[in-house]
């Protein structure tokens, strides 16, 4: 395993990639309304990414046929957008998006409520996002990778939720998926020591029910085996010599 350490110049490009992606997510959030199709979301996302002069990194990745992964309710991740798949009031919709800016990748996911959702759905979304921030407390030089994993998993499990084990977060940089893999549950070992200049996509995927998932016949869409709801929250994060810098949240970008 080799984990890349980004130079000052590379970090600057990662920041640029990150803030453009946050902008895309914010714009996508605005169109989440009952009656639009998952394909509409993908089309708009691709248009936004290309409009910024960036490249959608998911498109054709291992044959994935879209730019935005749209996963509704019991779909965990990697939902394939389709013009006949509408979203409706009460649904929760996870949008996973990524882009390449000047050769550098960013990757982030948000789960949105469509109109009014059940209290259980809202809590699942809140805890999933909260678990990311629990993990982030350990995204610091001197901490170990799996401190992040344990913090995420222990928090989510304290609510009785199922932490997805079959998919993990990852390093990111000149490739979408770099070393290391970042599980979202406690590991036997503490993992590598984190160093300034590492960039990590930390992405808890949390189920309201059991952790088990399965794949649909399209070979992409991951769903919960027990058909419980699932939420996803992800940011690209830079390890510094102080507090972590979230490259896809709280940035300012004007196109
Ligand atoms: N954020 C997703 C991940 O890290 C990217 C999905 S790749 C795609 O796994 F091909 F499904 F788009
Ligand atoms: Co990712």
Short mmCIF file of C-alpha atoms and ligand atoms in Angstrom, two decimals:
data_model
loop_
_atom_site.label_atom_id
_atom_site.label_comp_id
_atom_site.label_asym_id
_atom_site.label_seq_id
_atom_site.Cartn_x
_atom_site.Cartn_y
_atom_site.Cartn_z
CA UNK A 1 0.00 0.00 0.00
CA UNK A 2 1.31 3.44 -0.82
CA UNK A 3 -0.45 6.56 0.33
CA UNK A 4 0.38 9.70 -1.64
CA UNK A 5 1.40 12.89 0.13
CA UNK A 6 0.33 15.93 -1.85
CA UNK A 7 2.68 18.85 -2.42
CA UNK A 8 1.59 22.44 -1.75
CA UNK A 9 0.76 22.83 -5.45
CA UNK A 10 -1.26 19.63 -5.51
CA UNK A 11 -3.14 20.66 -2.38
CA UNK A 12 -4.09 23.91 -4.09
CA UNK A 13 -5.51 21.94 -7.05
CA UNK A 14 -7.36 19.57 -4.68
CA UNK A 15 -8.91 22.65 -3.02
CA UNK A 16 -10.04 23.93 -6.40
CA UNK A 17 -11.53 20.51 -7.26
CA UNK A 18 -13.24 20.39 -3.87
CA UNK A 19 -14.88 23.79 -3.97
CA UNK A 20 -16.24 23.22 -7.45
CA UNK A 21 -17.79 19.96 -6.28
CA UNK A 22 -19.39 21.62 -3.26
CA UNK A 23 -20.89 24.16 -5.64
CA UNK A 24 -22.29 21.32 -7.81
CA UNK A 25 -23.81 19.63 -4.75
CA UNK A 26 -25.42 22.86 -3.60
CA UNK A 27 -26.99 23.40 -7.02
CA UNK A 28 -28.19 19.79 -7.13
CA UNK A 29 -29.76 20.22 -3.70
CA UNK A 30 -31.92 23.01 -5.10
CA UNK A 31 -33.62 20.77 -7.69
CA UNK A 32 -34.51 17.92 -5.34
CA UNK A 33 -38.32 18.06 -5.60
CA UNK A 34 -41.15 15.53 -5.96
CA UNK A 35 -41.71 14.48 -9.58
CA UNK A 36 -38.21 14.89 -11.00
CA UNK A 37 -36.46 11.81 -12.31
CA UNK A 38 -33.11 10.50 -11.15
CA UNK A 39 -31.97 11.00 -14.75
CA UNK A 40 -32.89 14.72 -14.54
CA UNK A 41 -30.56 14.98 -11.53
CA UNK A 42 -27.74 13.25 -13.42
CA UNK A 43 -28.18 15.43 -16.52
CA UNK A 44 -28.12 18.64 -14.51
CA UNK A 45 -25.11 17.42 -12.52
CA UNK A 46 -23.13 16.58 -15.62
CA UNK A 47 -24.04 19.94 -17.15
CA UNK A 48 -22.86 21.76 -14.00
CA UNK A 49 -19.57 19.85 -13.87
CA UNK A 50 -18.80 20.41 -17.53
CA UNK A 51 -19.94 24.03 -17.26
CA UNK A 52 -17.12 24.55 -14.76
CA UNK A 53 -14.63 23.12 -17.25
CA UNK A 54 -14.29 19.96 -15.15
CA UNK A 55 -14.71 16.27 -16.00
CA UNK A 56 -17.25 13.97 -14.31
CA UNK A 57 -14.99 11.26 -12.89
CA UNK A 58 -17.74 8.70 -12.26
CA UNK A 59 -18.85 8.60 -15.90
CA UNK A 60 -17.51 5.36 -17.46
CA UNK A 61 -15.60 4.53 -14.27
CA UNK A 62 -15.45 0.71 -14.50
CA UNK A 63 -18.35 1.10 -16.93
CA UNK A 64 -20.60 3.15 -14.61
CA UNK A 65 -23.00 4.82 -17.08
CA UNK A 66 -23.68 8.22 -15.42
CA UNK A 67 -22.03 11.23 -13.78
CA UNK A 68 -24.01 11.27 -10.55
CA UNK A 69 -24.92 8.23 -8.45
CA UNK A 70 -28.53 8.64 -7.34
CA UNK A 71 -29.63 6.18 -4.64
CA UNK A 72 -33.18 6.34 -3.30
CA UNK A 73 -34.46 4.99 0.06
CA UNK A 74 -33.19 1.39 0.43
CA UNK A 75 -30.57 1.98 -2.28
CA UNK A 76 -27.26 2.45 -0.47
CA UNK A 77 -24.96 3.77 -3.22
CA UNK A 78 -24.23 3.59 -6.97
CA UNK A 79 -27.87 3.90 -8.04
CA UNK A 80 -28.05 4.32 -11.82
CA UNK A 81 -30.13 7.32 -12.92
CA UNK A 82 -33.15 6.49 -15.08
CA UNK A 83 -35.73 8.73 -16.74
CA UNK A 84 -38.58 6.57 -15.46
CA UNK A 85 -37.35 6.60 -11.87
CA UNK A 86 -39.08 9.57 -10.20
CA UNK A 87 -38.47 10.79 -6.68
CA UNK A 88 -41.43 11.53 -4.44
CA UNK A 89 -42.33 13.34 -1.24
CA UNK A 90 -41.02 11.34 1.72
CA UNK A 91 -38.11 9.77 -0.17
CA UNK A 92 -34.52 10.15 0.90
CA UNK A 93 -32.12 10.57 -2.00
CA UNK A 94 -28.37 10.09 -1.77
CA UNK A 95 -26.38 11.97 -4.40
CA UNK A 96 -22.76 10.97 -4.87
CA UNK A 97 -20.77 13.14 -7.25
CA UNK A 98 -17.18 13.72 -8.23
CA UNK A 99 -15.14 15.73 -10.68
CA UNK A 100 -11.65 16.22 -12.02
CA UNK A 101 -10.06 19.68 -12.02
CA UNK A 102 -6.64 20.00 -13.67
CA UNK A 103 -6.02 16.29 -13.13
CA UNK A 104 -7.14 16.25 -9.48
CA UNK A 105 -10.23 14.44 -8.21
CA UNK A 106 -12.83 15.40 -5.66
CA UNK A 107 -15.60 13.13 -4.33
CA UNK A 108 -18.54 13.95 -2.05
CA UNK A 109 -22.01 12.67 -1.20
CA UNK A 110 -25.09 14.15 0.44
CA UNK A 111 -28.41 12.55 1.37
CA UNK A 112 -31.42 14.82 0.77
CA UNK A 113 -34.97 14.66 2.07
CA UNK A 114 -37.64 15.06 -0.60
CA UNK A 115 -40.22 17.35 1.01
CA UNK A 116 -41.36 16.10 4.40
CA UNK A 117 -39.81 12.77 5.45
CA UNK A 118 -40.51 10.47 8.40
CA UNK A 119 -38.82 11.19 11.73
CA UNK A 120 -36.93 7.89 11.33
CA UNK A 121 -35.59 8.90 7.92
CA UNK A 122 -34.50 12.30 9.23
CA UNK A 123 -32.74 10.71 12.19
CA UNK A 124 -30.89 8.28 9.93
CA UNK A 125 -29.67 11.17 7.76
CA UNK A 126 -28.61 13.20 10.80
CA UNK A 127 -26.75 10.31 12.41
CA UNK A 128 -25.00 9.43 9.13
CA UNK A 129 -23.76 13.01 8.75
CA UNK A 130 -22.91 13.07 12.46
CA UNK A 131 -20.86 9.89 12.11
CA UNK A 132 -18.71 11.60 9.45
CA UNK A 133 -17.95 14.39 11.93
CA UNK A 134 -17.17 11.89 14.69
CA UNK A 135 -14.67 10.28 12.34
CA UNK A 136 -13.28 13.67 11.33
CA UNK A 137 -12.17 14.29 14.92
CA UNK A 138 -9.47 11.69 14.26
CA UNK A 139 -8.49 12.91 10.78
CA UNK A 140 -5.32 14.42 12.18
CA UNK A 141 -1.61 13.89 11.84
CA UNK A 142 -0.51 11.49 14.56
CA UNK A 143 -3.88 9.71 14.72
CA UNK A 144 -4.25 6.37 13.00
CA UNK A 145 -6.50 5.66 10.04
CA UNK A 146 -8.71 3.21 11.87
CA UNK A 147 -9.35 5.68 14.69
CA UNK A 148 -11.56 7.35 12.07
CA UNK A 149 -13.22 3.99 11.25
CA UNK A 150 -13.91 3.20 14.89
CA UNK A 151 -15.33 6.64 15.66
CA UNK A 152 -17.73 6.46 12.71
CA UNK A 153 -18.86 2.89 13.38
CA UNK A 154 -19.24 3.16 17.14
CA UNK A 155 -21.31 6.31 16.81
CA UNK A 156 -23.68 4.90 14.18
CA UNK A 157 -24.03 1.58 16.00
CA UNK A 158 -24.92 3.37 19.23
CA UNK A 159 -28.22 4.22 17.50
CA UNK A 160 -28.78 0.59 16.53
CA UNK A 161 -27.97 1.27 12.89
CA UNK A 162 -26.21 -1.10 10.53
CA UNK A 163 -22.86 0.14 9.26
CA UNK A 164 -22.22 -1.04 5.71
CA UNK A 165 -19.10 -3.22 5.64
CA UNK A 166 -18.84 -4.12 1.98
CA UNK A 167 -17.93 -0.60 0.80
CA UNK A 168 -15.32 1.76 2.17
CA UNK A 169 -13.90 5.27 1.90
CA UNK A 170 -10.57 5.83 0.18
CA UNK A 171 -7.59 8.00 -0.56
CA UNK A 172 -8.06 10.40 -3.47
CA UNK A 173 -5.83 12.55 -5.65
CA UNK A 174 -4.75 12.02 -9.24
CA UNK A 175 -7.05 8.97 -9.12
CA UNK A 176 -10.57 8.72 -7.74
CA UNK A 177 -9.63 5.73 -5.61
CA UNK A 178 -6.20 5.67 -4.04
CA UNK A 179 -4.82 3.90 -0.99
CA UNK A 180 -5.73 3.63 1.79
CA UNK A 181 -9.14 2.00 2.08
CA UNK A 182 -11.15 3.56 4.91
CA UNK A 183 -13.64 1.18 6.56
CA UNK A 184 -16.51 2.71 8.52
CA UNK A 185 -16.36 0.30 11.47
CA UNK A 186 -13.74 -0.66 14.09
CA UNK A 187 -10.75 -2.69 12.88
CA UNK A 188 -8.40 -5.08 14.70
CA UNK A 189 -5.39 -2.84 13.99
CA UNK A 190 -5.12 0.92 14.28
CA UNK A 191 -4.00 1.25 10.64
CA UNK A 192 -1.46 3.64 9.15
CA UNK A 193 -0.45 6.81 10.90
CA UNK A 194 -1.97 9.87 9.25
CA UNK A 195 0.35 12.52 7.83
CA UNK A 196 -0.11 16.08 6.58
CA UNK A 197 -0.75 16.13 2.83
CA UNK A 198 -2.87 12.98 2.73
CA UNK A 199 -6.27 13.49 1.09
CA UNK A 200 -9.05 11.13 2.08
CA UNK A 201 -12.64 10.58 0.94
CA UNK A 202 -14.40 9.65 4.18
CA UNK A 203 -17.85 8.24 3.43
CA UNK A 204 -20.06 6.50 5.98
CA UNK A 205 -22.91 4.45 4.47
CA UNK A 206 -25.40 3.69 7.23
CA UNK A 207 -28.52 1.50 7.16
CA UNK A 208 -31.55 1.93 9.42
CA UNK A 209 -31.63 -1.89 9.74
CA UNK A 210 -29.02 -4.59 9.24
CA UNK A 211 -25.59 -3.82 7.73
CA UNK A 212 -26.00 -6.40 4.95
CA UNK A 213 -26.27 -5.22 1.36
CA UNK A 214 -26.76 -6.84 -2.03
CA UNK A 215 -26.34 -5.84 -5.66
CA UNK A 216 -29.16 -5.44 -8.15
CA UNK A 217 -29.05 -7.13 -11.56
CA UNK A 218 -27.68 -3.92 -13.11
CA UNK A 219 -24.43 -4.91 -11.30
CA UNK A 220 -24.15 -1.44 -9.76
CA UNK A 221 -27.02 -0.47 -7.50
CA UNK A 222 -26.27 -1.53 -3.93
CA UNK A 223 -29.41 -2.05 -1.79
CA UNK A 224 -30.04 -3.05 1.81
CA UNK A 225 -30.82 -6.73 2.10
CA UNK A 226 -33.61 -6.08 4.62
CA UNK A 227 -35.00 -3.19 2.49
CA UNK A 228 -34.38 -0.71 5.30
CA UNK A 229 -33.50 2.90 4.45
CA UNK A 230 -29.87 3.84 3.91
CA UNK A 231 -28.00 7.16 3.98
CA UNK A 232 -24.60 8.27 2.68
CA UNK A 233 -22.48 11.30 3.54
CA UNK A 234 -19.03 11.97 2.16
CA UNK A 235 -16.41 14.69 1.90
CA UNK A 236 -12.89 14.92 0.56
CA UNK A 237 -10.64 15.82 3.50
CA UNK A 238 -7.05 17.10 3.73
CA UNK A 239 -4.88 16.02 6.66
CA UNK A 240 -2.87 19.01 7.89
CA UNK A 241 -0.56 19.55 10.84
CA UNK A 242 -3.57 20.95 12.71
CA UNK A 243 -7.30 20.56 12.19
CA UNK A 244 -8.46 18.67 9.09
CA UNK A 245 -9.53 20.77 6.13
CA UNK A 246 -12.77 19.66 4.48
CA UNK A 247 -12.22 20.39 0.81
CA UNK A 248 -15.88 19.88 -0.18
CA UNK A 249 -17.67 21.73 2.62
CA UNK A 250 -17.77 25.35 3.77
CA UNK A 251 -15.84 26.57 0.75
CA UNK A 252 -16.68 29.66 -1.24
CA UNK A 253 -16.90 29.43 -5.01
CA UNK A 254 -18.42 31.77 -7.54
CA UNK A 255 -18.40 30.43 -11.08
N1 LIG B 1 -17.97 7.94 -4.41
C1 LIG B 1 -18.04 6.66 -5.06
C2 LIG B 1 -17.00 5.77 -4.49
O1 LIG B 1 -16.08 6.23 -3.91
C3 LIG B 1 -17.79 6.76 -6.50
C4 LIG B 1 -18.56 5.80 -7.22
S1 LIG B 1 -17.73 5.31 -8.62
C5 LIG B 1 -18.98 5.06 -9.72
O2 LIG B 1 -17.13 4.55 -4.59
F1 LIG B 1 -18.47 4.48 -10.71
F2 LIG B 1 -19.94 4.36 -9.20
F3 LIG B 1 -19.45 6.20 -10.07
CO1 LIG B 2 -15.94 7.94 -2.62
#
